[in-house]
Short mmCIF file of C-alpha atoms in Angstrom, two decimals:
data_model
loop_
_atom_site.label_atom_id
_atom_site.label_comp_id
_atom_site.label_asym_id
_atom_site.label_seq_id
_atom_site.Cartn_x
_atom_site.Cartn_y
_atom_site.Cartn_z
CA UNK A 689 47.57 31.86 16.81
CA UNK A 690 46.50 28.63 18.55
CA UNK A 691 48.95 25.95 19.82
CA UNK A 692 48.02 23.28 17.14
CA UNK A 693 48.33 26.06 14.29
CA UNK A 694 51.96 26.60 15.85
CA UNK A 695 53.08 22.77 15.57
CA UNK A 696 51.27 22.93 12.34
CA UNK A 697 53.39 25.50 10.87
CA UNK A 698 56.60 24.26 12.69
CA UNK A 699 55.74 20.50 11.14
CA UNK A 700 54.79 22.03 7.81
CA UNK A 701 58.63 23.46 7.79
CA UNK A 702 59.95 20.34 8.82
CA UNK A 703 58.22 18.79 5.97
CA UNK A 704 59.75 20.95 3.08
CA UNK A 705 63.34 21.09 4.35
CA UNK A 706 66.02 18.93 6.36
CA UNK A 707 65.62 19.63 9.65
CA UNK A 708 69.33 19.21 10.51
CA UNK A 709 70.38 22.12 8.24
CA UNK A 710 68.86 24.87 10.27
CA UNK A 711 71.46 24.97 12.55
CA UNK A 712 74.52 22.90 11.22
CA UNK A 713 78.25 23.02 12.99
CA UNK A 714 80.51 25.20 11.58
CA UNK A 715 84.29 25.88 11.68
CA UNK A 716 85.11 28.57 13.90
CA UNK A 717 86.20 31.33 12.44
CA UNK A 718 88.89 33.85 14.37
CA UNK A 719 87.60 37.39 14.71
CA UNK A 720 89.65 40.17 13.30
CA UNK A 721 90.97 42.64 15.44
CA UNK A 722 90.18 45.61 13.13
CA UNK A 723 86.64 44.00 11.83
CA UNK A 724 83.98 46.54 12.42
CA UNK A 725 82.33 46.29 15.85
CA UNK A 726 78.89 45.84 14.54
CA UNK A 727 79.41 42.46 13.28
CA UNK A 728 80.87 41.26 16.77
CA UNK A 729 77.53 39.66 17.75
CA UNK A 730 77.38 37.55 14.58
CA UNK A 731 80.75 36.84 14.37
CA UNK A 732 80.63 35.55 18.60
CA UNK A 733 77.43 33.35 17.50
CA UNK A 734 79.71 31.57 14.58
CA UNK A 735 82.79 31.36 16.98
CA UNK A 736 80.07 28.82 19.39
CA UNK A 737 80.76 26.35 16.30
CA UNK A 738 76.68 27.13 14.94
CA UNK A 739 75.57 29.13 12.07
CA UNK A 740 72.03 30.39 11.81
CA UNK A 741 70.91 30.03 8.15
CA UNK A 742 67.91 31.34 6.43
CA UNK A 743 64.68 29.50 5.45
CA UNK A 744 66.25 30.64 1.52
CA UNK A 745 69.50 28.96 2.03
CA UNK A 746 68.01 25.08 2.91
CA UNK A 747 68.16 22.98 0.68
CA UNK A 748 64.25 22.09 -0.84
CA UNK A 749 63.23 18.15 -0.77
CA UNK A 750 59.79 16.57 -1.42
CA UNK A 751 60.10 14.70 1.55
CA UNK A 752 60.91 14.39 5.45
CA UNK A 753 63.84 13.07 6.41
CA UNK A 754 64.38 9.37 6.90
CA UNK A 755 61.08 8.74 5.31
CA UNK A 756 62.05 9.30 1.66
CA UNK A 757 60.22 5.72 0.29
CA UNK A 758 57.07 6.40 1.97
CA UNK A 759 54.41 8.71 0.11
CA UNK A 760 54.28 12.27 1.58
CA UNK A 761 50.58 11.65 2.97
CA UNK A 762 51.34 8.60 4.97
CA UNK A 763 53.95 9.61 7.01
CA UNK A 764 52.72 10.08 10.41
CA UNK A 765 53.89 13.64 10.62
CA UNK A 766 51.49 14.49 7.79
CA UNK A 767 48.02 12.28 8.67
CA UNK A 768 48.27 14.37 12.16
CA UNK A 769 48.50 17.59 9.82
CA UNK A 770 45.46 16.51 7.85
CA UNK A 771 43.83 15.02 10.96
CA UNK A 772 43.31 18.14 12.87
CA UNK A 773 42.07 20.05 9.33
CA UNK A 774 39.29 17.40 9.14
CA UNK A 775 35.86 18.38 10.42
CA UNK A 776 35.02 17.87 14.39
CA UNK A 777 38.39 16.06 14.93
CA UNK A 778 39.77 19.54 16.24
CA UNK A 779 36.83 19.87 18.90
CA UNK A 780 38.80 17.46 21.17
CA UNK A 781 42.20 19.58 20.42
CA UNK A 782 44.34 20.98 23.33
CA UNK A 783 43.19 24.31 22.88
CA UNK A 784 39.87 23.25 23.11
CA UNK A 785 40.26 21.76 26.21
CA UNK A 786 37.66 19.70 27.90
CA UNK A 787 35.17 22.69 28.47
CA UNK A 788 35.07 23.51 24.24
CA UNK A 789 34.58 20.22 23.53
CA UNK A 790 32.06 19.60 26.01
CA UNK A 791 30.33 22.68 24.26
CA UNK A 792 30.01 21.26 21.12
CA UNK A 793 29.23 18.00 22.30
CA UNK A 794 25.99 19.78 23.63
CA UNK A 795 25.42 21.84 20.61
CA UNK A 796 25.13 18.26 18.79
CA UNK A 797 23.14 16.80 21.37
CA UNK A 798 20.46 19.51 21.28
CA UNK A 799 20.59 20.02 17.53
CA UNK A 800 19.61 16.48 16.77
CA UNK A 801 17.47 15.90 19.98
CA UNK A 802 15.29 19.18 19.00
CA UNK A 803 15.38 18.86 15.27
CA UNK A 804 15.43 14.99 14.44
CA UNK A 805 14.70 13.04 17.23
CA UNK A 806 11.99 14.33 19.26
CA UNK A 807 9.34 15.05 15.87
CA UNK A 808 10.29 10.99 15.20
CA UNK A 809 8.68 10.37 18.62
CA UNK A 810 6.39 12.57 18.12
CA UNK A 811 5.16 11.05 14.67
CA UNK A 812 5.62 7.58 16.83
CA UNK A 813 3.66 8.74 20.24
CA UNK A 814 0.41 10.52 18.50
CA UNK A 815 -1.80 10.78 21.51
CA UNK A 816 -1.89 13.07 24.60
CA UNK A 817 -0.49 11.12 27.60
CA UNK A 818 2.75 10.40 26.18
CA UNK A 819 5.16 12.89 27.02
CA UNK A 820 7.31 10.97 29.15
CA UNK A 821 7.61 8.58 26.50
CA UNK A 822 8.54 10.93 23.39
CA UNK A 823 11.05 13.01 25.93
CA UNK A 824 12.60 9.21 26.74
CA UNK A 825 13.20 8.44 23.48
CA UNK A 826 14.71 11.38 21.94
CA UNK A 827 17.17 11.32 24.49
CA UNK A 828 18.19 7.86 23.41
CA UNK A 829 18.52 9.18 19.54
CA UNK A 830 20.74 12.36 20.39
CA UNK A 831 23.01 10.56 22.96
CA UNK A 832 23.51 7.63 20.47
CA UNK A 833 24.48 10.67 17.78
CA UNK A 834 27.13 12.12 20.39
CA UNK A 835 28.06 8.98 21.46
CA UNK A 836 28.88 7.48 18.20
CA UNK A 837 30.85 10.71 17.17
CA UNK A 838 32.79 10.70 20.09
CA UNK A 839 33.85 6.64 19.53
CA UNK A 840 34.57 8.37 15.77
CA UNK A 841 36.54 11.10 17.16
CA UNK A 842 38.64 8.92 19.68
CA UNK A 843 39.34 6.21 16.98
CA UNK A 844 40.14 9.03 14.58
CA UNK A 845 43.24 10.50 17.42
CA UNK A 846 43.96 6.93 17.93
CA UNK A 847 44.69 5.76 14.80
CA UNK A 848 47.40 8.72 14.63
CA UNK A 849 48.88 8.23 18.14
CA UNK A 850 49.60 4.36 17.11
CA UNK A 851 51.46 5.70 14.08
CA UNK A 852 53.41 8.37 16.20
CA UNK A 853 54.41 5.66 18.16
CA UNK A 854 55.28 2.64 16.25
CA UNK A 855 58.86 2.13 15.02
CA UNK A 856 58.22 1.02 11.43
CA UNK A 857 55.97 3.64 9.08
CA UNK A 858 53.51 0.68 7.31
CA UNK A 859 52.30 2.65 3.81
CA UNK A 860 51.28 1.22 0.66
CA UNK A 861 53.31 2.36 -2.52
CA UNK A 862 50.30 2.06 -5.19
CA UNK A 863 47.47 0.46 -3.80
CA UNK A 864 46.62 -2.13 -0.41
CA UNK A 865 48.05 -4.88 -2.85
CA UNK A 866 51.81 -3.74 -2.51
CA UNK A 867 51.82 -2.60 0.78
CA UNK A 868 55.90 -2.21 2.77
CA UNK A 869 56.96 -1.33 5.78
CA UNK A 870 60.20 1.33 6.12
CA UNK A 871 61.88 1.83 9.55
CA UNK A 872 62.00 4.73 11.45
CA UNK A 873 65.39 7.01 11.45
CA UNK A 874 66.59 8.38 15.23
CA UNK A 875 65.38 11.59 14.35
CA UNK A 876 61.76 10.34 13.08
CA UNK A 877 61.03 8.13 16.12
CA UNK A 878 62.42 11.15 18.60
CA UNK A 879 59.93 13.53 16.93
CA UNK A 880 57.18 11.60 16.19
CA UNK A 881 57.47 10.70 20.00
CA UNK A 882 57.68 14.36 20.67
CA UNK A 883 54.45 15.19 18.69
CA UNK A 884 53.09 12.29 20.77
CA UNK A 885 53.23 13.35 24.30
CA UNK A 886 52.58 17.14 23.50
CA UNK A 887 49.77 16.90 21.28
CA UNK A 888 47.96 13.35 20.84
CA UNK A 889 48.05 11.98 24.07
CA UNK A 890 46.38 14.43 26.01
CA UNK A 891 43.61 14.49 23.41
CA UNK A 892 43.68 10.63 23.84
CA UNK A 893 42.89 10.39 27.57
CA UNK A 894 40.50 13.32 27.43
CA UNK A 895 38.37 11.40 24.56
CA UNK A 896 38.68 8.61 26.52
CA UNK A 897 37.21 9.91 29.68
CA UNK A 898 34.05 11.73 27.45
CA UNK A 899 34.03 8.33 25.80
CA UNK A 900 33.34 6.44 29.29
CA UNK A 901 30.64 9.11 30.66
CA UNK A 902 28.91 9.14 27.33
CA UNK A 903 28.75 5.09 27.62
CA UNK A 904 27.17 5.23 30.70
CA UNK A 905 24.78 8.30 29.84
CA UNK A 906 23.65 6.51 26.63
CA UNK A 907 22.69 3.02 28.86
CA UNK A 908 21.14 4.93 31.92
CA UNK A 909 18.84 6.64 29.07
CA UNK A 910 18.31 3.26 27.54
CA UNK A 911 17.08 2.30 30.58
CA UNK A 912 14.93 5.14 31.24
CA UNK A 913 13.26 4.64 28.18
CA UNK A 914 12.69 0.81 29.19
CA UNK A 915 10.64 2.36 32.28
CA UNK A 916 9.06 4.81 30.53
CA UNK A 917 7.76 2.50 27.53
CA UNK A 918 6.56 0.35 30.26
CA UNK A 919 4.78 3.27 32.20
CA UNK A 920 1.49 3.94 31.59
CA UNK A 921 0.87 7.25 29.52
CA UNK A 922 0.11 10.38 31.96
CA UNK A 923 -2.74 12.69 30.58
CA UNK A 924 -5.84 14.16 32.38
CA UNK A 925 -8.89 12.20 31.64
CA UNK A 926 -11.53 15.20 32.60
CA UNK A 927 -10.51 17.17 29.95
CA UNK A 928 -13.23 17.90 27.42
CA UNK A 929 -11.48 16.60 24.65
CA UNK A 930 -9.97 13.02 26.25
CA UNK A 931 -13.56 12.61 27.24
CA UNK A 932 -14.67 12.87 23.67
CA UNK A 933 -11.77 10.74 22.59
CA UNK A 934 -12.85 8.12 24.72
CA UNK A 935 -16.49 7.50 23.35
CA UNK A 936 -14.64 6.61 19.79
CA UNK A 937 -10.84 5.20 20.58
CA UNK A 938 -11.30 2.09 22.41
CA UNK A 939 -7.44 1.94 23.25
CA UNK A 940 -7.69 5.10 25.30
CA UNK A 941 -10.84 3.84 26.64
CA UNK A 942 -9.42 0.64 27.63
CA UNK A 943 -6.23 2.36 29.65
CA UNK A 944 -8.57 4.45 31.39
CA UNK A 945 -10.18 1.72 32.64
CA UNK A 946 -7.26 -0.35 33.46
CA UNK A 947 -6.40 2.74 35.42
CA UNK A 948 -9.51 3.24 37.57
CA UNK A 949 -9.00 -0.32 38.79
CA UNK A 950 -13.08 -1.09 38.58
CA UNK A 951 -13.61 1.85 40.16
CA UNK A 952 -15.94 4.71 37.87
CA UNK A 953 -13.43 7.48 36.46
CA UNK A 954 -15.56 10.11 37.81
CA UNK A 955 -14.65 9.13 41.42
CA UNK A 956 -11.26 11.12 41.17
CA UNK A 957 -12.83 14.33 40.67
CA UNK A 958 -15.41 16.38 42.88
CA UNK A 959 -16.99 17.71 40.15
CA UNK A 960 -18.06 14.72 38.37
CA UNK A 961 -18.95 12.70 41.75
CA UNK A 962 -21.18 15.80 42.53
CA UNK A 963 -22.61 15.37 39.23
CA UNK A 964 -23.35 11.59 39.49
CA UNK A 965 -25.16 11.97 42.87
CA UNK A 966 -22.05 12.19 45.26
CA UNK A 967 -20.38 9.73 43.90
CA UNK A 968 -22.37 6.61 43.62
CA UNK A 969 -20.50 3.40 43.27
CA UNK A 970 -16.85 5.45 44.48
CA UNK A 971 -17.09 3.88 48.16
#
């Protein structure tokens, strides 16, 4: 059983009974001196003034306690419940850890850079040369997918730890047109406070930190992709088939010849100068 199924289950009990009547004061009660010796160790518990009671003898409410007027799914308690049963907002949990969400940070990264991004620059870079180019600008697609989910993620966690922490529970009774705010008991803000610093603000400084790398992965690669747009496309212009791409696609043809600088293409290769006389007009 993980950590955040443990405070699950331990806030789910909280939220069906009164937490004060699991162990409730009292009156000591003297012990017999001919009462069998096998209740001793129950009757020394009640003499400490506390009685252990059964989860069948509390008392069952519809609510937590101090928080009767505000509905059951906006008490703070509850969104964190239903925030770490929601889809990728347990990646960044503490059992995780940075290392498992890290993991499936990547796993996003590659799905979407493999499968969506890089056949878009593919379909946008159709000619040979362009490699650079397509690998550039998938790289910006997949880290703006991780990037945005992690922002999602973080705002998700932070949304709950400004909850845990306020001192008033803001809810709306029917509808965002009659909106109220109820203050917290003693016992709400001390566990709510509680739930805090064990479970949501860890999470929040580790998102934070993968938010801040992420930020500056996702504007390096923007700026690699600047360079590499700018770049002139890399492809070998012996090869059989660019040569018989350049007698009929005059934009290939025209970079080649920006990239000979004046100078006859064939002067780059021994072959070809052998071919043209050694070279005539390479000098």
């Amino acid at each position: 059983m993980t950590r955040s199924q443990r405070i699950a289950i331990c806030l789910g009990t909280i939220l069906i009974s009164d937490p004060t009547s699991a162990f409730r004061p009292s009156p000591t009660r003297p012990t017999h001196p001919n009462q069998p010796s096998h209740r001793r160790s129950h009757d020394d518990d009640e003499s400490q003034g506390y009685e252990i009671r059964s989860p069948s003898s509390r008392p069952e409410t519809t609510s937590t306690f101090g928080s009767e007027n505000v509905p059951a799914d906006q008490r703070p308690s509850n969104e964190y419940l239903n925030l770490i049963r929601q889809p990728t907002f347990g990646w960044a949990s503490q059992d995780n850890g940075d290392a498992g969400l890290a993991a499936r940070l990547a796993l996003v990264y590659a799905a979407f850079f493999a499968g969506v991004c890089y056949p878009i620059s593919g379909a946008t870079w159709v000619t040979d040369g362009y490699t650079l180019q397509k690998l550039a600008a998938s790289n910006v697609g997949a880290a703006s997918v991780v990037f945005i989910l992690a922002l999602r993620i973080y705002s998700g966690w932070g949304y709950i730890g400004s909850r845990l922490t306020s001192k008033v529970i803001e809810f709306e009774e029917t509808g965002w047109y009659d909106g109220d705010i109820q203050e917290k008991s003693d016992a709400e803000k001390a566990r709510d406070l509680f739930l805090y610093r064990s479970s949501v603000k860890p999470v929040e400084e580790r998102l934070k930190k993968f938010c801040l790398i992420l930020g500056g992965a996702w504007v390096a690669s923007c700026l690699v992709l600047n360079v590499a747009a700018s770049s002139k496309p890399i492809f070998n212009q012996y090869d059989p088939n660019m040569l018989k791409e350049l007698s009929y696609d005059d934009k290939v043809a025209e970079i080649v010849q920006r990239q000979s600088n004046g100078r006859p293409t064939y002067c780059d290769n021994r072959y070809y100068r052998a071919v043209a006389n050694g070279g005539q007009g390479c000098e």
